[in-house]
Amino acid sequence: MTLRASAAAAVLAATALLGLAPQAASAPVPQPQEATAENRAAAAQAAAAPGTLATLSRFFAREGRVSLTAAQPRIEGEAIPVNHLSPDFVAGRADASVARLEFLASQAVSSDGQRAALWTARTETGWQVVNIATGDDEFRYARLGAAKLPGGTVFREPQIDAWYVAGGGRVLPLDDDAVRAVGAGGTTLAAYRVRVAGAYGDKLPGSPYAERGAAGGFAEGSAAAAPAAAGAADVPWAAGAGALALGALVAAAVRRTRRVGARA
């Protein structure tokens, strides 16, 4: 699995400039279950704040591709929900949805065409930007999912960096990682749950795996070392079901490169 060109240190520096570093030790704040109009508006406001735009200028200028004064970042479009595989679904809880809302994302663009996703989440002091990540994965897969299965739920299985769209009792792949997991034609929702339960059922919050301290955040870099036979990666869940560990989210700075087979 290849990683985005941006270095973790660069993103950590950007998030530190946003004043997020002191929150690393904060208790997780439960996220809303739905991206309501009110939540979207609050996330968009946080993304477009003057302080955020100033940090974006430094972020886009970090590798010398554009000067600090010429970066002129802008926010394009509306904030969108970003869903991840739900641990409740993995655990087989009654009526659990396949995915849960993890954060809202706003797309930032610099004057030279660089793109980044601003991850916004509800914190103790309101909605804030908690991470800046290079590229446009969140928005590109949202478009791909809407085209492939209108009205479906687009979500990511972070343990293997796979994107899907689910609906009508089916789970369809949106990228190469997802194709390797469920096949080019997708699978049934029931069969998908069997697969993820086998892969991650012993790594849920409250499991011995979590109690060893292994399930504290998003250690995406370890996904490449996943045991191929089991399909399980040594990648933990967000700290606590329905909660976002802000410090851990900031640590998940390095992103994937765009996969050729997943382009629109």
GROMACS .gro file of C-alpha atoms in nm:
model
  264
    1MET     CA    1   0.000   0.000   0.000
    2THR     CA    2   0.150   0.334  -0.102
    3LEU     CA    3   0.111   0.652   0.095
    4ARG     CA    4   0.042   1.009  -0.003
    5ALA     CA    5   0.343   1.227  -0.066
    6SER     CA    6   0.275   1.453   0.230
    7ALA     CA    7   0.484   1.372   0.533
    8ALA     CA    8   0.321   1.311   0.870
    9ALA     CA    9   0.540   1.581   1.020
   10ALA     CA   10   0.400   1.837   0.777
   11VAL     CA   11   0.041   1.760   0.870
   12LEU     CA   12   0.119   1.747   1.239
   13ALA     CA   13   0.279   2.088   1.205
   14ALA     CA   14  -0.031   2.220   1.032
   15THR     CA   15  -0.265   2.082   1.295
   16ALA     CA   16  -0.043   2.217   1.571
   17LEU     CA   17  -0.080   2.559   1.412
   18LEU     CA   18  -0.454   2.512   1.447
   19GLY     CA   19  -0.405   2.473   1.819
   20LEU     CA   20  -0.499   2.105   1.824
   21ALA     CA   21  -0.192   1.958   1.988
   22PRO     CA   22  -0.311   2.026   2.348
   23GLN     CA   23  -0.629   1.826   2.276
   24ALA     CA   24  -0.439   1.502   2.224
   25ALA     CA   25  -0.501   1.400   2.583
   26SER     CA   26  -0.864   1.511   2.588
   27ALA     CA   27  -1.141   1.259   2.636
   28PRO     CA   28  -1.320   1.160   2.314
   29VAL     CA   29  -1.626   1.366   2.233
   30PRO     CA   30  -1.923   1.173   2.089
   31GLN     CA   31  -1.995   1.264   1.729
   32PRO     CA   32  -2.346   1.318   1.592
   33GLN     CA   33  -2.511   1.023   1.425
   34GLU     CA   34  -2.619   1.226   1.123
   35ALA     CA   35  -2.478   1.513   0.922
   36THR     CA   36  -2.771   1.748   0.974
   37ALA     CA   37  -2.792   2.086   0.803
   38GLU     CA   38  -2.694   2.247   1.133
   39ASN     CA   39  -2.386   2.026   1.166
   40ARG     CA   40  -2.283   2.088   0.806
   41ALA     CA   41  -2.315   2.461   0.855
   42ALA     CA   42  -2.105   2.452   1.172
   43ALA     CA   43  -1.838   2.240   1.002
   44ALA     CA   44  -1.831   2.473   0.701
   45GLN     CA   45  -1.792   2.773   0.928
   46ALA     CA   46  -1.495   2.613   1.103
   47ALA     CA   47  -1.334   2.525   0.769
   48ALA     CA   48  -1.371   2.878   0.632
   49ALA     CA   49  -1.252   3.057   0.946
   50PRO     CA   50  -0.967   3.307   0.889
   51GLY     CA   51  -0.735   3.110   1.116
   52THR     CA   52  -0.800   2.792   0.920
   53LEU     CA   53  -0.730   2.964   0.588
   54ALA     CA   54  -0.405   3.106   0.726
   55THR     CA   55  -0.299   2.757   0.833
   56LEU     CA   56  -0.395   2.622   0.491
   57SER     CA   57  -0.165   2.877   0.328
   58ARG     CA   58   0.125   2.740   0.533
   59PHE     CA   59   0.015   2.384   0.461
   60PHE     CA   60   0.006   2.433   0.085
   61ALA     CA   61   0.338   2.621   0.091
   62ARG     CA   62   0.517   2.360   0.304
   63GLU     CA   63   0.704   2.196   0.013
   64GLY     CA   64   0.775   2.515  -0.178
   65ARG     CA   65   0.523   2.443  -0.453
   66VAL     CA   66   0.362   2.781  -0.399
   67SER     CA   67   0.462   3.079  -0.189
   68LEU     CA   68   0.288   3.156   0.136
   69THR     CA   69   0.137   3.476   0.002
   70ALA     CA   70   0.036   3.323  -0.331
   71ALA     CA   71  -0.137   3.011  -0.191
   72GLN     CA   72  -0.470   3.190  -0.149
   73PRO     CA   73  -0.664   2.883  -0.028
   74ARG     CA   74  -1.038   2.865  -0.075
   75ILE     CA   75  -1.310   2.623   0.033
   76GLU     CA   76  -1.503   2.457  -0.248
   77GLY     CA   77  -1.849   2.309  -0.210
   78GLU     CA   78  -2.028   2.199   0.104
   79ALA     CA   79  -1.904   1.993   0.397
   80ILE     CA   80  -1.977   1.625   0.339
   81PRO     CA   81  -2.017   1.337   0.585
   82VAL     CA   82  -1.738   1.079   0.598
   83ASN     CA   83  -1.845   0.737   0.724
   84HIS     CA   84  -1.630   0.450   0.849
   85LEU     CA   85  -1.711   0.085   0.908
   86SER     CA   86  -1.910   0.067   1.231
   87PRO     CA   87  -1.784  -0.149   1.519
   88ASP     CA   88  -2.147  -0.209   1.614
   89PHE     CA   89  -2.202  -0.367   1.272
   90VAL     CA   90  -1.889  -0.579   1.313
   91ALA     CA   91  -2.013  -0.691   1.654
   92GLY     CA   92  -2.346  -0.797   1.503
   93ARG     CA   93  -2.561  -0.566   1.714
   94ALA     CA   94  -2.927  -0.559   1.614
   95ASP     CA   95  -3.021  -0.292   1.361
   96ALA     CA   96  -2.663  -0.159   1.344
   97SER     CA   97  -2.580   0.027   1.023
   98VAL     CA   98  -2.278  -0.083   0.825
   99ALA     CA   99  -2.113   0.257   0.877
  100ARG     CA  100  -2.109   0.541   1.125
  101LEU     CA  101  -2.033   0.910   1.084
  102GLU     CA  102  -1.671   0.980   1.176
  103PHE     CA  103  -1.630   1.344   1.073
  104LEU     CA  104  -1.731   1.602   0.815
  105ALA     CA  105  -1.491   1.703   0.540
  106SER     CA  106  -1.453   2.030   0.353
  107GLN     CA  107  -1.247   2.059   0.037
  108ALA     CA  108  -0.970   2.318   0.027
  109VAL     CA  109  -0.797   2.425  -0.295
  110SER     CA  110  -0.488   2.641  -0.339
  111SER     CA  111  -0.417   2.882  -0.622
  112ASP     CA  112  -0.183   2.627  -0.789
  113GLY     CA  113  -0.442   2.349  -0.779
  114GLN     CA  114  -0.332   2.159  -0.469
  115ARG     CA  115  -0.621   1.999  -0.284
  116ALA     CA  116  -0.670   1.901   0.078
  117ALA     CA  117  -0.948   1.774   0.300
  118LEU     CA  118  -1.028   1.956   0.622
  119TRP     CA  119  -1.162   1.706   0.875
  120THR     CA  120  -1.403   1.876   1.113
  121ALA     CA  121  -1.544   1.722   1.429
  122ARG     CA  122  -1.747   1.824   1.729
  123THR     CA  123  -1.522   1.901   2.026
  124GLU     CA  124  -1.577   2.022   2.378
  125THR     CA  125  -1.567   2.378   2.249
  126GLY     CA  126  -1.774   2.325   1.936
  127TRP     CA  127  -1.697   2.222   1.579
  128GLN     CA  128  -1.329   2.247   1.491
  129VAL     CA  129  -1.087   2.140   1.219
  130VAL     CA  130  -0.898   1.844   1.367
  131ASN     CA  131  -0.685   1.740   1.070
  132ILE     CA  132  -0.568   1.852   0.729
  133ALA     CA  133  -0.503   1.573   0.478
  134THR     CA  134  -0.373   1.597   0.123
  135GLY     CA  135  -0.583   1.500  -0.175
  136ASP     CA  136  -0.954   1.460  -0.239
  137ASP     CA  137  -1.036   1.098  -0.151
  138GLU     CA  138  -1.342   1.182   0.058
  139PHE     CA  139  -1.504   1.387  -0.217
  140ARG     CA  140  -1.401   1.166  -0.510
  141TYR     CA  141  -1.538   0.849  -0.351
  142ALA     CA  142  -1.858   1.029  -0.254
  143ARG     CA  143  -1.909   1.108  -0.624
  144LEU     CA  144  -1.818   0.757  -0.734
  145GLY     CA  145  -2.055   0.605  -0.480
  146ALA     CA  146  -2.344   0.830  -0.579
  147ALA     CA  147  -2.294   0.734  -0.943
  148LYS     CA  148  -2.260   0.362  -0.876
  149LEU     CA  149  -2.545   0.328  -0.627
  150PRO     CA  150  -2.764   0.638  -0.600
  151GLY     CA  151  -2.887   0.687  -0.245
  152GLY     CA  152  -2.634   0.443  -0.103
  153THR     CA  153  -2.403   0.498   0.192
  154VAL     CA  154  -2.040   0.559   0.100
  155PHE     CA  155  -1.800   0.442   0.367
  156ARG     CA  156  -1.439   0.350   0.430
  157GLU     CA  157  -1.297   0.039   0.592
  158PRO     CA  158  -0.987   0.210   0.736
  159GLN     CA  159  -0.816  -0.111   0.841
  160ILE     CA  160  -0.741  -0.190   0.475
  161ASP     CA  161  -0.800   0.157   0.328
  162ALA     CA  162  -1.095   0.035   0.122
  163TRP     CA  163  -1.392   0.241   0.004
  164TYR     CA  164  -1.741   0.102  -0.061
  165VAL     CA  165  -2.099   0.205  -0.120
  166ALA     CA  166  -2.377   0.008   0.050
  167GLY     CA  167  -2.748  -0.008  -0.016
  168GLY     CA  168  -3.028  -0.248  -0.096
  169GLY     CA  169  -2.858  -0.529   0.094
  170ARG     CA  170  -2.541  -0.502  -0.119
  171VAL     CA  171  -2.188  -0.372  -0.062
  172LEU     CA  172  -2.012  -0.258  -0.379
  173PRO     CA  173  -1.640  -0.171  -0.413
  174LEU     CA  174  -1.518   0.175  -0.511
  175ASP     CA  175  -1.142   0.116  -0.520
  176ASP     CA  176  -0.889  -0.160  -0.576
  177ASP     CA  177  -0.857  -0.243  -0.205
  178ALA     CA  178  -1.233  -0.296  -0.186
  179VAL     CA  179  -1.229  -0.512  -0.501
  180ARG     CA  180  -0.966  -0.735  -0.341
  181ALA     CA  181  -1.185  -0.762  -0.031
  182VAL     CA  182  -1.529  -0.829  -0.183
  183GLY     CA  183  -1.473  -0.887  -0.553
  184ALA     CA  184  -1.547  -0.664  -0.850
  185GLY     CA  185  -1.919  -0.740  -0.828
  186GLY     CA  186  -1.942  -0.672  -0.456
  187THR     CA  187  -2.116  -0.890  -0.202
  188THR     CA  188  -2.426  -0.908   0.013
  189LEU     CA  189  -2.444  -0.706   0.330
  190ALA     CA  190  -2.471  -1.029   0.531
  191ALA     CA  191  -2.162  -1.178   0.367
  192TYR     CA  192  -1.971  -0.856   0.423
  193ARG     CA  193  -2.054  -0.865   0.793
  194VAL     CA  194  -1.927  -1.222   0.816
  195ARG     CA  195  -1.600  -1.110   0.660
  196VAL     CA  196  -1.543  -0.806   0.883
  197ALA     CA  197  -1.653  -0.996   1.194
  198GLY     CA  198  -1.389  -1.257   1.119
  199ALA     CA  199  -1.126  -0.994   1.049
  200TYR     CA  200  -1.194  -0.748   1.332
  201GLY     CA  201  -1.429  -0.912   1.579
  202ASP     CA  202  -1.147  -0.971   1.828
  203LYS     CA  203  -1.021  -0.611   1.797
  204LEU     CA  204  -1.331  -0.421   1.900
  205PRO     CA  205  -1.336  -0.176   2.191
  206GLY     CA  206  -1.344  -0.376   2.514
  207SER     CA  207  -1.161  -0.672   2.363
  208PRO     CA  208  -0.830  -0.802   2.500
  209TYR     CA  209  -0.672  -0.642   2.193
  210ALA     CA  210  -0.807  -0.304   2.299
  211GLU     CA  211  -0.720  -0.359   2.664
  212ARG     CA  212  -0.356  -0.408   2.566
  213GLY     CA  213  -0.365  -0.048   2.452
  214ALA     CA  214  -0.363  -0.136   2.083
  215ALA     CA  215  -0.698   0.023   1.997
  216GLY     CA  216  -0.640   0.386   2.080
  217GLY     CA  217  -0.657   0.557   1.741
  218PHE     CA  218  -0.600   0.538   1.369
  219ALA     CA  219  -0.258   0.385   1.304
  220GLU     CA  220  -0.312   0.365   0.931
  221GLY     CA  221   0.049   0.301   0.846
  222SER     CA  222   0.028  -0.053   0.982
  223ALA     CA  223  -0.239  -0.156   0.736
  224ALA     CA  224   0.021  -0.265   0.484
  225ALA     CA  225   0.132  -0.534   0.729
  226ALA     CA  226  -0.214  -0.692   0.747
  227PRO     CA  227  -0.219  -1.073   0.743
  228ALA     CA  228  -0.343  -1.148   0.392
  229ALA     CA  229  -0.515  -1.476   0.477
  230ALA     CA  230  -0.729  -1.335   0.754
  231GLY     CA  231  -0.786  -1.000   0.588
  232ALA     CA  232  -0.732  -0.833   0.923
  233ALA     CA  233  -0.493  -0.547   0.982
  234ASP     CA  234  -0.340  -0.449   1.311
  235VAL     CA  235  -0.524  -0.120   1.288
  236PRO     CA  236  -0.729  -0.004   1.588
  237TRP     CA  237  -1.069   0.156   1.602
  238ALA     CA  238  -1.130   0.511   1.708
  239ALA     CA  239  -1.122   0.528   2.084
  240GLY     CA  240  -1.468   0.424   2.198
  241ALA     CA  241  -1.773   0.340   1.993
  242GLY     CA  242  -1.938   0.653   1.857
  243ALA     CA  243  -1.650   0.876   1.968
  244LEU     CA  244  -1.364   1.047   1.789
  245ALA     CA  245  -1.021   1.057   1.953
  246LEU     CA  246  -0.901   1.393   1.829
  247GLY     CA  247  -0.538   1.344   1.918
  248ALA     CA  248  -0.533   1.007   1.745
  249LEU     CA  249  -0.703   1.155   1.440
  250VAL     CA  250  -0.432   1.416   1.411
  251ALA     CA  251  -0.174   1.136   1.425
  252ALA     CA  252  -0.329   0.973   1.118
  253ALA     CA  253  -0.159   1.228   0.901
  254VAL     CA  254  -0.015   1.029   0.614
  255ARG     CA  255  -0.266   0.960   0.338
  256ARG     CA  256  -0.296   0.718   0.049
  257THR     CA  257  -0.190   0.799  -0.306
  258ARG     CA  258  -0.465   0.796  -0.565
  259ARG     CA  259  -0.511   0.455  -0.715
  260VAL     CA  260  -0.530   0.455  -1.094
  261GLY     CA  261  -0.812   0.200  -1.097
  262ALA     CA  262  -1.029   0.415  -0.874
  263ARG     CA  263  -1.031   0.730  -1.083
  264ALA     CA  264  -1.363   0.869  -1.200
   0.00000   0.00000   0.00000
